[in-house]
């Protein structure tokens, strides 16, 4: 083709799109058109072309190279005479999740606490983290969704409480129990724990949806959900119905627990679920006897969860030792985080501070839609 002929050619959006299909996004291996990264706003005036590329975050490591590759593709496959006018506008978007707090419009952050295995201290960590956050002055809600072993009523000494319902704006809403400055509901307050394992998945999920959507949680800074161990329908119910800010995975340093924690992390980060990991908590990290406070005995192995966090590139949010008072605090309904003057209380308060920092970082990264003009 002579350059004169090129100059007289008509450029139309399909030509531009075809050229852009030659650009691959390294993260997915798909081309940028297929990956939905080219916005449907291609404008053409003579040889002048403008369009927008969509990235999930402004910090996308491939952003600049994709822009360059897009320009080169157009010049190569459409015409050298094409002038890409001004800038390519880059639109960064939030992940396609349900509207934040679709069910809970007044809740700022939803945190799922999970573990690969049972018995690693997930509920202990959830309860103490909730108490520590409330002590920091945040409005906190805690939902015990561990249908197979609801332990919050005992850990907060509210086993006999029966939450009542109130009609608010024409709807009957369950009023969460208030204890230690936070709001609490547990599936265990409604179901006889002996019967829980007989519940079919669908029944459990429905009950849970009610505890979320038909309860008067009101304004909350942090809504913590203590999930059942492993992976289940309950996990899906939660991620499908709530915009989960991030997940915390609790593990002991023991090999078998770590293998399941790894599976748990992968479940949250897979494409379909797509919940960011706020970090790992290493519980039962070591044992220190009261009479030998300097000594640490690594009963379940040393720093296993710390190493897993490094390997999977997720933050280690805290290491909690094995201490009798933690166990006793759970049994007598007085979580140790209530007293920050103890070593254990301090450990959970430090954990809470790290969680807050991670949530803030995540929220900054997922700032709402913004247009960033990139100069050529
Ligand atoms: P999960 O929710 O993972 O099943 P729990 O939180 O119910 O685990 O903890 C299991 C048992 O271990 C409980 O009796 C609890 O009090 C105890 N426990 C958990 N973490 C600690 C700890 N750091 N030190 C001492 N006991 C602990």
GROMACS .gro file of C-alpha atoms and ligand atoms in nm:
model
  403
    1UNK     CA    1   0.000   0.000   0.000
    2UNK     CA    2   0.136   0.343  -0.088
    3UNK     CA    3   0.133   0.605   0.179
    4UNK     CA    4  -0.110   0.814  -0.025
    5UNK     CA    5  -0.356   0.530  -0.034
    6UNK     CA    6  -0.318   0.479   0.337
    7UNK     CA    7  -0.392   0.843   0.400
    8UNK     CA    8  -0.716   0.823   0.212
    9UNK     CA    9  -0.825   0.501   0.386
   10UNK     CA   10  -1.112   0.515   0.630
   11UNK     CA   11  -1.033   0.397   0.976
   12UNK     CA   12  -1.314   0.241   1.168
   13UNK     CA   13  -1.333   0.094   1.518
   14UNK     CA   14  -1.314  -0.269   1.403
   15UNK     CA   15  -0.969  -0.205   1.253
   16UNK     CA   16  -0.847  -0.060   1.581
   17UNK     CA   17  -0.998  -0.347   1.779
   18UNK     CA   18  -0.842  -0.606   1.547
   19UNK     CA   19  -0.504  -0.443   1.598
   20UNK     CA   20  -0.554  -0.442   1.975
   21UNK     CA   21  -0.629  -0.816   1.975
   22UNK     CA   22  -0.259  -0.863   1.902
   23UNK     CA   23  -0.172  -0.721   2.246
   24UNK     CA   24  -0.168  -0.976   2.524
   25UNK     CA   25  -0.213  -0.901   2.890
   26UNK     CA   26   0.065  -1.098   3.061
   27UNK     CA   27  -0.135  -1.154   3.379
   28UNK     CA   28  -0.405  -1.361   3.206
   29UNK     CA   29  -0.252  -1.454   2.872
   30UNK     CA   30  -0.570  -1.322   2.705
   31UNK     CA   31  -0.556  -1.042   2.452
   32UNK     CA   32  -0.668  -0.706   2.587
   33UNK     CA   33  -0.991  -0.699   2.384
   34UNK     CA   34  -1.091  -1.045   2.501
   35UNK     CA   35  -1.000  -0.948   2.857
   36UNK     CA   36  -1.246  -0.656   2.837
   37UNK     CA   37  -0.972  -0.399   2.881
   38UNK     CA   38  -1.065  -0.187   2.579
   39UNK     CA   39  -1.355   0.042   2.653
   40UNK     CA   40  -1.631   0.076   2.399
   41UNK     CA   41  -1.551   0.442   2.332
   42UNK     CA   42  -1.315   0.439   2.034
   43UNK     CA   43  -1.336   0.778   1.864
   44UNK     CA   44  -1.205   0.837   1.517
   45UNK     CA   45  -1.174   1.162   1.327
   46UNK     CA   46  -0.986   1.120   1.002
   47UNK     CA   47  -0.658   0.965   1.113
   48UNK     CA   48  -0.697   1.075   1.472
   49UNK     CA   49  -0.788   0.801   1.713
   50UNK     CA   50  -0.865   0.806   2.083
   51UNK     CA   51  -0.978   0.531   2.316
   52UNK     CA   52  -0.959   0.412   2.677
   53UNK     CA   53  -0.794   0.112   2.830
   54UNK     CA   54  -0.934  -0.029   3.151
   55UNK     CA   55  -0.706  -0.153   3.427
   56UNK     CA   56  -0.817  -0.285   3.763
   57UNK     CA   57  -0.571  -0.074   3.955
   58UNK     CA   58  -0.357   0.226   3.880
   59UNK     CA   59  -0.057   0.035   4.014
   60UNK     CA   60  -0.094  -0.242   3.752
   61UNK     CA   61   0.267  -0.340   3.681
   62UNK     CA   62   0.191  -0.391   3.310
   63UNK     CA   63   0.009  -0.060   3.263
   64UNK     CA   64   0.281   0.131   3.079
   65UNK     CA   65   0.397  -0.160   2.866
   66UNK     CA   66   0.040  -0.240   2.760
   67UNK     CA   67  -0.018   0.123   2.655
   68UNK     CA   68   0.303   0.118   2.453
   69UNK     CA   69   0.212  -0.216   2.296
   70UNK     CA   70  -0.137  -0.087   2.208
   71UNK     CA   71   0.008   0.215   2.031
   72UNK     CA   72   0.260   0.005   1.843
   73UNK     CA   73  -0.010  -0.245   1.740
   74UNK     CA   74  -0.223   0.032   1.589
   75UNK     CA   75   0.069   0.185   1.405
   76UNK     CA   76   0.176  -0.156   1.276
   77UNK     CA   77  -0.154  -0.315   1.185
   78UNK     CA   78  -0.372  -0.017   1.096
   79UNK     CA   79  -0.144   0.249   0.959
   80UNK     CA   80   0.171   0.437   1.045
   81UNK     CA   81  -0.022   0.754   0.976
   82UNK     CA   82  -0.262   0.705   1.265
   83UNK     CA   83  -0.229   0.973   1.524
   84UNK     CA   84  -0.330   0.866   1.872
   85UNK     CA   85  -0.463   1.194   1.998
   86UNK     CA   86  -0.368   1.341   2.329
   87UNK     CA   87  -0.334   1.061   2.571
   88UNK     CA   88  -0.474   0.716   2.594
   89UNK     CA   89  -0.704   0.754   2.888
   90UNK     CA   90  -0.662   0.481   3.142
   91UNK     CA   91  -0.959   0.396   3.352
   92UNK     CA   92  -0.896   0.203   3.670
   93UNK     CA   93  -1.189   0.016   3.812
   94UNK     CA   94  -1.282  -0.167   4.126
   95UNK     CA   95  -1.315  -0.543   4.106
   96UNK     CA   96  -1.656  -0.652   3.988
   97UNK     CA   97  -1.797  -0.753   4.324
   98UNK     CA   98  -2.140  -0.703   4.467
   99UNK     CA   99  -2.201  -0.346   4.571
  100UNK     CA  100  -2.009  -0.295   4.894
  101UNK     CA  101  -2.225  -0.433   5.169
  102UNK     CA  102  -2.515  -0.513   4.936
  103UNK     CA  103  -2.687  -0.673   5.232
  104UNK     CA  104  -2.524  -0.448   5.488
  105UNK     CA  105  -2.513  -0.095   5.348
  106UNK     CA  106  -2.387   0.054   5.672
  107UNK     CA  107  -2.094  -0.183   5.715
  108UNK     CA  108  -1.756  -0.050   5.608
  109UNK     CA  109  -1.537  -0.361   5.621
  110UNK     CA  110  -1.626  -0.728   5.615
  111UNK     CA  111  -1.355  -0.965   5.733
  112UNK     CA  112  -1.383  -1.342   5.695
  113UNK     CA  113  -1.182  -1.542   5.950
  114UNK     CA  114  -1.113  -1.893   5.836
  115UNK     CA  115  -0.886  -2.191   5.882
  116UNK     CA  116  -0.807  -2.501   5.685
  117UNK     CA  117  -0.857  -2.729   5.986
  118UNK     CA  118  -1.072  -2.727   6.297
  119UNK     CA  119  -0.920  -2.678   6.640
  120UNK     CA  120  -0.641  -2.440   6.537
  121UNK     CA  121  -0.793  -2.150   6.731
  122UNK     CA  122  -0.992  -1.973   6.460
  123UNK     CA  123  -1.280  -1.889   6.696
  124UNK     CA  124  -1.040  -1.783   6.970
  125UNK     CA  125  -0.867  -1.547   6.728
  126UNK     CA  126  -1.201  -1.413   6.593
  127UNK     CA  127  -1.336  -1.343   6.943
  128UNK     CA  128  -1.020  -1.176   7.068
  129UNK     CA  129  -0.970  -0.977   6.749
  130UNK     CA  130  -1.329  -0.850   6.771
  131UNK     CA  131  -1.280  -0.749   7.135
  132UNK     CA  132  -0.947  -0.578   7.058
  133UNK     CA  133  -1.099  -0.382   6.767
  134UNK     CA  134  -1.389  -0.271   6.988
  135UNK     CA  135  -1.140  -0.160   7.255
  136UNK     CA  136  -0.967   0.050   6.989
  137UNK     CA  137  -1.295   0.240   6.951
  138UNK     CA  138  -1.427   0.078   6.634
  139UNK     CA  139  -1.788  -0.028   6.591
  140UNK     CA  140  -1.762  -0.404   6.562
  141UNK     CA  141  -2.002  -0.685   6.474
  142UNK     CA  142  -1.913  -1.051   6.511
  143UNK     CA  143  -2.106  -1.326   6.336
  144UNK     CA  144  -2.034  -1.682   6.437
  145UNK     CA  145  -2.105  -1.872   6.117
  146UNK     CA  146  -1.935  -2.190   6.230
  147UNK     CA  147  -2.246  -2.400   6.197
  148UNK     CA  148  -2.062  -2.719   6.291
  149UNK     CA  149  -1.908  -2.588   6.609
  150UNK     CA  150  -2.048  -2.252   6.713
  151UNK     CA  151  -1.842  -2.145   7.011
  152UNK     CA  152  -1.908  -1.771   7.043
  153UNK     CA  153  -2.202  -1.800   7.285
  154UNK     CA  154  -1.968  -1.973   7.529
  155UNK     CA  155  -1.669  -1.750   7.460
  156UNK     CA  156  -1.885  -1.444   7.537
  157UNK     CA  157  -2.084  -1.612   7.811
  158UNK     CA  158  -2.418  -1.549   7.642
  159UNK     CA  159  -2.536  -1.906   7.598
  160UNK     CA  160  -2.867  -1.831   7.764
  161UNK     CA  161  -2.935  -1.514   7.570
  162UNK     CA  162  -3.217  -1.534   7.320
  163UNK     CA  163  -3.197  -1.253   7.067
  164UNK     CA  164  -3.532  -1.092   7.006
  165UNK     CA  165  -3.676  -0.927   6.696
  166UNK     CA  166  -3.797  -0.573   6.656
  167UNK     CA  167  -4.003  -0.416   6.379
  168UNK     CA  168  -3.791  -0.149   6.218
  169UNK     CA  169  -3.925   0.038   5.912
  170UNK     CA  170  -4.183  -0.234   5.862
  171UNK     CA  171  -3.931  -0.520   5.877
  172UNK     CA  172  -3.884  -0.767   6.159
  173UNK     CA  173  -3.515  -0.757   6.239
  174UNK     CA  174  -3.311  -0.966   6.481
  175UNK     CA  175  -3.137  -0.752   6.741
  176UNK     CA  176  -2.777  -0.865   6.792
  177UNK     CA  177  -2.659  -0.926   7.148
  178UNK     CA  178  -2.423  -0.661   7.286
  179UNK     CA  179  -2.129  -0.772   7.494
  180UNK     CA  180  -1.789  -0.615   7.563
  181UNK     CA  181  -1.875  -0.320   7.338
  182UNK     CA  182  -1.954  -0.523   7.027
  183UNK     CA  183  -2.257  -0.674   6.855
  184UNK     CA  184  -2.275  -1.048   6.838
  185UNK     CA  185  -2.488  -1.313   6.671
  186UNK     CA  186  -2.418  -1.681   6.647
  187UNK     CA  187  -2.589  -1.956   6.461
  188UNK     CA  188  -2.546  -2.139   6.794
  189UNK     CA  189  -2.800  -1.908   6.958
  190UNK     CA  190  -3.068  -2.044   6.727
  191UNK     CA  191  -2.966  -2.402   6.670
  192UNK     CA  192  -2.901  -2.674   6.919
  193UNK     CA  193  -2.531  -2.747   6.859
  194UNK     CA  194  -2.606  -3.119   6.878
  195UNK     CA  195  -2.834  -3.081   6.577
  196UNK     CA  196  -2.615  -2.853   6.370
  197UNK     CA  197  -2.436  -3.128   6.182
  198UNK     CA  198  -2.773  -3.257   6.062
  199UNK     CA  199  -2.843  -2.934   5.880
  200UNK     CA  200  -2.820  -2.963   5.509
  201UNK     CA  201  -2.599  -2.706   5.335
  202UNK     CA  202  -2.893  -2.509   5.198
  203UNK     CA  203  -3.060  -2.479   5.535
  204UNK     CA  204  -2.742  -2.357   5.698
  205UNK     CA  205  -2.685  -2.103   5.420
  206UNK     CA  206  -3.039  -1.971   5.453
  207UNK     CA  207  -3.008  -1.935   5.828
  208UNK     CA  208  -2.687  -1.748   5.776
  209UNK     CA  209  -2.835  -1.515   5.516
  210UNK     CA  210  -3.099  -1.426   5.773
  211UNK     CA  211  -2.842  -1.357   6.041
  212UNK     CA  212  -2.674  -1.119   5.800
  213UNK     CA  213  -2.962  -0.958   5.612
  214UNK     CA  214  -3.242  -0.975   5.867
  215UNK     CA  215  -3.048  -0.851   6.165
  216UNK     CA  216  -3.016  -0.493   6.276
  217UNK     CA  217  -2.636  -0.466   6.259
  218UNK     CA  218  -2.654  -0.091   6.195
  219UNK     CA  219  -2.338   0.105   6.133
  220UNK     CA  220  -2.021  -0.098   6.171
  221UNK     CA  221  -1.654  -0.032   6.101
  222UNK     CA  222  -1.569  -0.402   6.111
  223UNK     CA  223  -1.795  -0.699   6.059
  224UNK     CA  224  -1.608  -1.019   6.145
  225UNK     CA  225  -1.735  -1.355   6.031
  226UNK     CA  226  -1.605  -1.667   6.200
  227UNK     CA  227  -1.637  -1.923   5.920
  228UNK     CA  228  -1.648  -2.300   5.956
  229UNK     CA  229  -1.312  -2.471   5.896
  230UNK     CA  230  -1.222  -2.585   5.546
  231UNK     CA  231  -1.436  -2.493   5.250
  232UNK     CA  232  -1.814  -2.526   5.238
  233UNK     CA  233  -2.139  -2.383   5.107
  234UNK     CA  234  -2.121  -2.134   5.391
  235UNK     CA  235  -1.808  -1.980   5.239
  236UNK     CA  236  -1.986  -1.941   4.906
  237UNK     CA  237  -2.293  -1.789   5.071
  238UNK     CA  238  -2.073  -1.530   5.236
  239UNK     CA  239  -1.870  -1.430   4.931
  240UNK     CA  240  -2.178  -1.421   4.707
  241UNK     CA  241  -2.384  -1.206   4.940
  242UNK     CA  242  -2.132  -0.971   5.091
  243UNK     CA  243  -1.850  -0.761   4.956
  244UNK     CA  244  -1.581  -0.922   5.168
  245UNK     CA  245  -1.294  -0.680   5.226
  246UNK     CA  246  -1.047  -0.958   5.298
  247UNK     CA  247  -0.986  -1.291   5.465
  248UNK     CA  248  -0.770  -1.383   5.762
  249UNK     CA  249  -0.644  -1.741   5.770
  250UNK     CA  250  -0.554  -1.893   6.107
  251UNK     CA  251  -0.312  -2.186   6.131
  252UNK     CA  252  -0.087  -2.355   6.381
  253UNK     CA  253   0.275  -2.409   6.273
  254UNK     CA  254   0.210  -2.780   6.227
  255UNK     CA  255   0.263  -2.932   5.880
  256UNK     CA  256  -0.087  -3.080   5.847
  257UNK     CA  257  -0.250  -2.752   5.948
  258UNK     CA  258  -0.030  -2.557   5.707
  259UNK     CA  259  -0.122  -2.780   5.412
  260UNK     CA  260  -0.489  -2.703   5.476
  261UNK     CA  261  -0.419  -2.333   5.533
  262UNK     CA  262  -0.255  -2.323   5.190
  263UNK     CA  263  -0.574  -2.472   5.039
  264UNK     CA  264  -0.778  -2.211   5.227
  265UNK     CA  265  -0.569  -1.926   5.087
  266UNK     CA  266  -0.604  -2.065   4.736
  267UNK     CA  267  -0.980  -2.094   4.776
  268UNK     CA  268  -1.012  -1.723   4.858
  269UNK     CA  269  -0.775  -1.603   4.588
  270UNK     CA  270  -0.906  -1.815   4.302
  271UNK     CA  271  -1.067  -1.625   4.013
  272UNK     CA  272  -1.425  -1.708   4.106
  273UNK     CA  273  -1.406  -1.611   4.473
  274UNK     CA  274  -1.145  -1.339   4.442
  275UNK     CA  275  -1.124  -1.227   4.805
  276UNK     CA  276  -0.793  -1.070   4.904
  277UNK     CA  277  -0.599  -1.229   5.188
  278UNK     CA  278  -0.537  -0.978   5.466
  279UNK     CA  279  -0.288  -1.218   5.618
  280UNK     CA  280  -0.208  -1.528   5.817
  281UNK     CA  281  -0.222  -1.564   6.194
  282UNK     CA  282   0.008  -1.821   6.352
  283UNK     CA  283  -0.174  -1.949   6.658
  284UNK     CA  284  -0.014  -2.177   6.916
  285UNK     CA  285   0.319  -2.050   6.781
  286UNK     CA  286   0.504  -2.161   7.094
  287UNK     CA  287   0.446  -2.249   7.458
  288UNK     CA  288   0.597  -2.049   7.739
  289UNK     CA  289   0.554  -2.181   8.094
  290UNK     CA  290   0.462  -1.918   8.352
  291UNK     CA  291   0.763  -2.006   8.567
  292UNK     CA  292   1.011  -1.976   8.276
  293UNK     CA  293   0.888  -1.670   8.085
  294UNK     CA  294   1.204  -1.649   7.868
  295UNK     CA  295   1.167  -2.003   7.737
  296UNK     CA  296   0.978  -2.086   7.422
  297UNK     CA  297   0.890  -2.443   7.335
  298UNK     CA  298   0.786  -2.498   6.975
  299UNK     CA  299   0.541  -2.781   7.029
  300UNK     CA  300   0.398  -2.774   6.676
  301UNK     CA  301   0.716  -2.679   6.493
  302UNK     CA  302   0.888  -2.346   6.459
  303UNK     CA  303   0.752  -2.059   6.251
  304UNK     CA  304   0.564  -2.282   6.005
  305UNK     CA  305   0.293  -2.024   5.939
  306UNK     CA  306   0.552  -1.748   5.916
  307UNK     CA  307   0.731  -1.942   5.644
  308UNK     CA  308   0.400  -2.016   5.466
  309UNK     CA  309   0.318  -1.644   5.471
  310UNK     CA  310   0.653  -1.569   5.309
  311UNK     CA  311   0.610  -1.846   5.054
  312UNK     CA  312   0.261  -1.734   4.955
  313UNK     CA  313   0.349  -1.367   4.973
  314UNK     CA  314   0.081  -1.277   5.226
  315UNK     CA  315   0.137  -1.073   5.543
  316UNK     CA  316   0.194  -1.249   5.874
  317UNK     CA  317  -0.046  -1.062   6.103
  318UNK     CA  318   0.062  -1.211   6.432
  319UNK     CA  319   0.205  -1.501   6.630
  320UNK     CA  320  -0.001  -1.601   6.932
  321UNK     CA  321   0.162  -1.826   7.194
  322UNK     CA  322  -0.008  -2.116   7.369
  323UNK     CA  323  -0.108  -1.983   7.707
  324UNK     CA  324  -0.343  -2.139   7.957
  325UNK     CA  325  -0.523  -1.810   8.013
  326UNK     CA  326  -0.628  -1.797   7.645
  327UNK     CA  327  -0.798  -2.132   7.679
  328UNK     CA  328  -0.951  -2.039   8.016
  329UNK     CA  329  -1.066  -1.702   7.883
  330UNK     CA  330  -1.252  -1.889   7.608
  331UNK     CA  331  -1.411  -2.127   7.853
  332UNK     CA  332  -1.526  -1.869   8.105
  333UNK     CA  333  -1.650  -1.611   7.856
  334UNK     CA  334  -1.378  -1.350   7.920
  335UNK     CA  335  -1.159  -1.318   7.608
  336UNK     CA  336  -0.801  -1.232   7.710
  337UNK     CA  337  -0.796  -0.932   7.476
  338UNK     CA  338  -1.015  -0.752   7.733
  339UNK     CA  339  -0.700  -0.690   7.937
  340UNK     CA  340  -0.422  -0.541   7.730
  341UNK     CA  341  -0.189  -0.541   8.029
  342UNK     CA  342  -0.131  -0.913   7.992
  343UNK     CA  343   0.110  -1.056   7.738
  344UNK     CA  344  -0.173  -1.244   7.568
  345UNK     CA  345  -0.399  -0.939   7.565
  346UNK     CA  346  -0.117  -0.742   7.412
  347UNK     CA  347  -0.062  -1.006   7.141
  348UNK     CA  348  -0.425  -0.976   7.029
  349UNK     CA  349  -0.419  -0.597   7.046
  350UNK     CA  350  -0.110  -0.593   6.824
  351UNK     CA  351  -0.288  -0.831   6.589
  352UNK     CA  352  -0.586  -0.593   6.571
  353UNK     CA  353  -0.358  -0.299   6.487
  354UNK     CA  354  -0.199  -0.500   6.203
  355UNK     CA  355  -0.541  -0.598   6.071
  356UNK     CA  356  -0.653  -0.234   6.068
  357UNK     CA  357  -0.336  -0.138   5.879
  358UNK     CA  358  -0.392  -0.411   5.620
  359UNK     CA  359  -0.757  -0.317   5.570
  360UNK     CA  360  -0.659   0.047   5.518
  361UNK     CA  361  -0.396  -0.059   5.265
  362UNK     CA  362  -0.648  -0.277   5.077
  363UNK     CA  363  -0.907  -0.002   5.071
  364UNK     CA  364  -0.652   0.243   4.934
  365UNK     CA  365  -0.561  -0.004   4.660
  366UNK     CA  366  -0.924  -0.055   4.568
  367UNK     CA  367  -1.016   0.310   4.554
  368UNK     CA  368  -1.324   0.378   4.343
  369UNK     CA  369  -1.315   0.443   3.972
  370UNK     CA  370  -1.078   0.715   3.871
  371UNK     CA  371  -0.941   0.836   3.542
  372UNK     CA  372  -0.566   0.867   3.521
  373UNK     CA  373  -0.434   1.049   3.218
  374UNK     CA  374  -0.104   0.900   3.113
  375UNK     CA  375   0.110   1.133   2.907
  376UNK     CA  376   0.264   0.979   2.602
  377LIG     P1  377  -1.131  -2.351   6.610
  377LIG     O1  378  -1.227  -2.237   6.608
  377LIG     O2  379  -1.022  -2.338   6.510
  377LIG     O3  380  -1.197  -2.485   6.606
  377LIG     P2  381  -1.094  -2.280   6.890
  377LIG     O4  382  -1.075  -2.136   6.886
  377LIG     O5  383  -1.227  -2.333   6.932
  377LIG     O6  384  -1.053  -2.346   6.750
  377LIG     O7  385  -0.978  -2.340   6.980
  377LIG     C1  386  -0.968  -2.478   7.011
  377LIG     C2  387  -0.924  -2.494   7.156
  377LIG     O8  388  -0.793  -2.445   7.173
  377LIG     C3  389  -1.011  -2.415   7.252
  377LIG     O9  390  -1.025  -2.490   7.370
  377LIG     C4  391  -0.930  -2.290   7.280
  377LIG    O10  392  -0.959  -2.233   7.405
  377LIG     C5  393  -0.789  -2.341   7.272
  377LIG     N1  394  -0.693  -2.241   7.224
  377LIG     C6  395  -0.696  -2.174   7.107
  377LIG     N2  396  -0.590  -2.093   7.095
  377LIG     C7  397  -0.516  -2.108   7.208
  377LIG     C8  398  -0.393  -2.050   7.257
  377LIG     N3  399  -0.323  -1.962   7.183
  377LIG     N4  400  -0.350  -2.088   7.379
  377LIG     C9  401  -0.420  -2.179   7.452
  377LIG     N5  402  -0.534  -2.236   7.412
  377LIG    C10  403  -0.583  -2.203   7.292
   0.00000   0.00000   0.00000
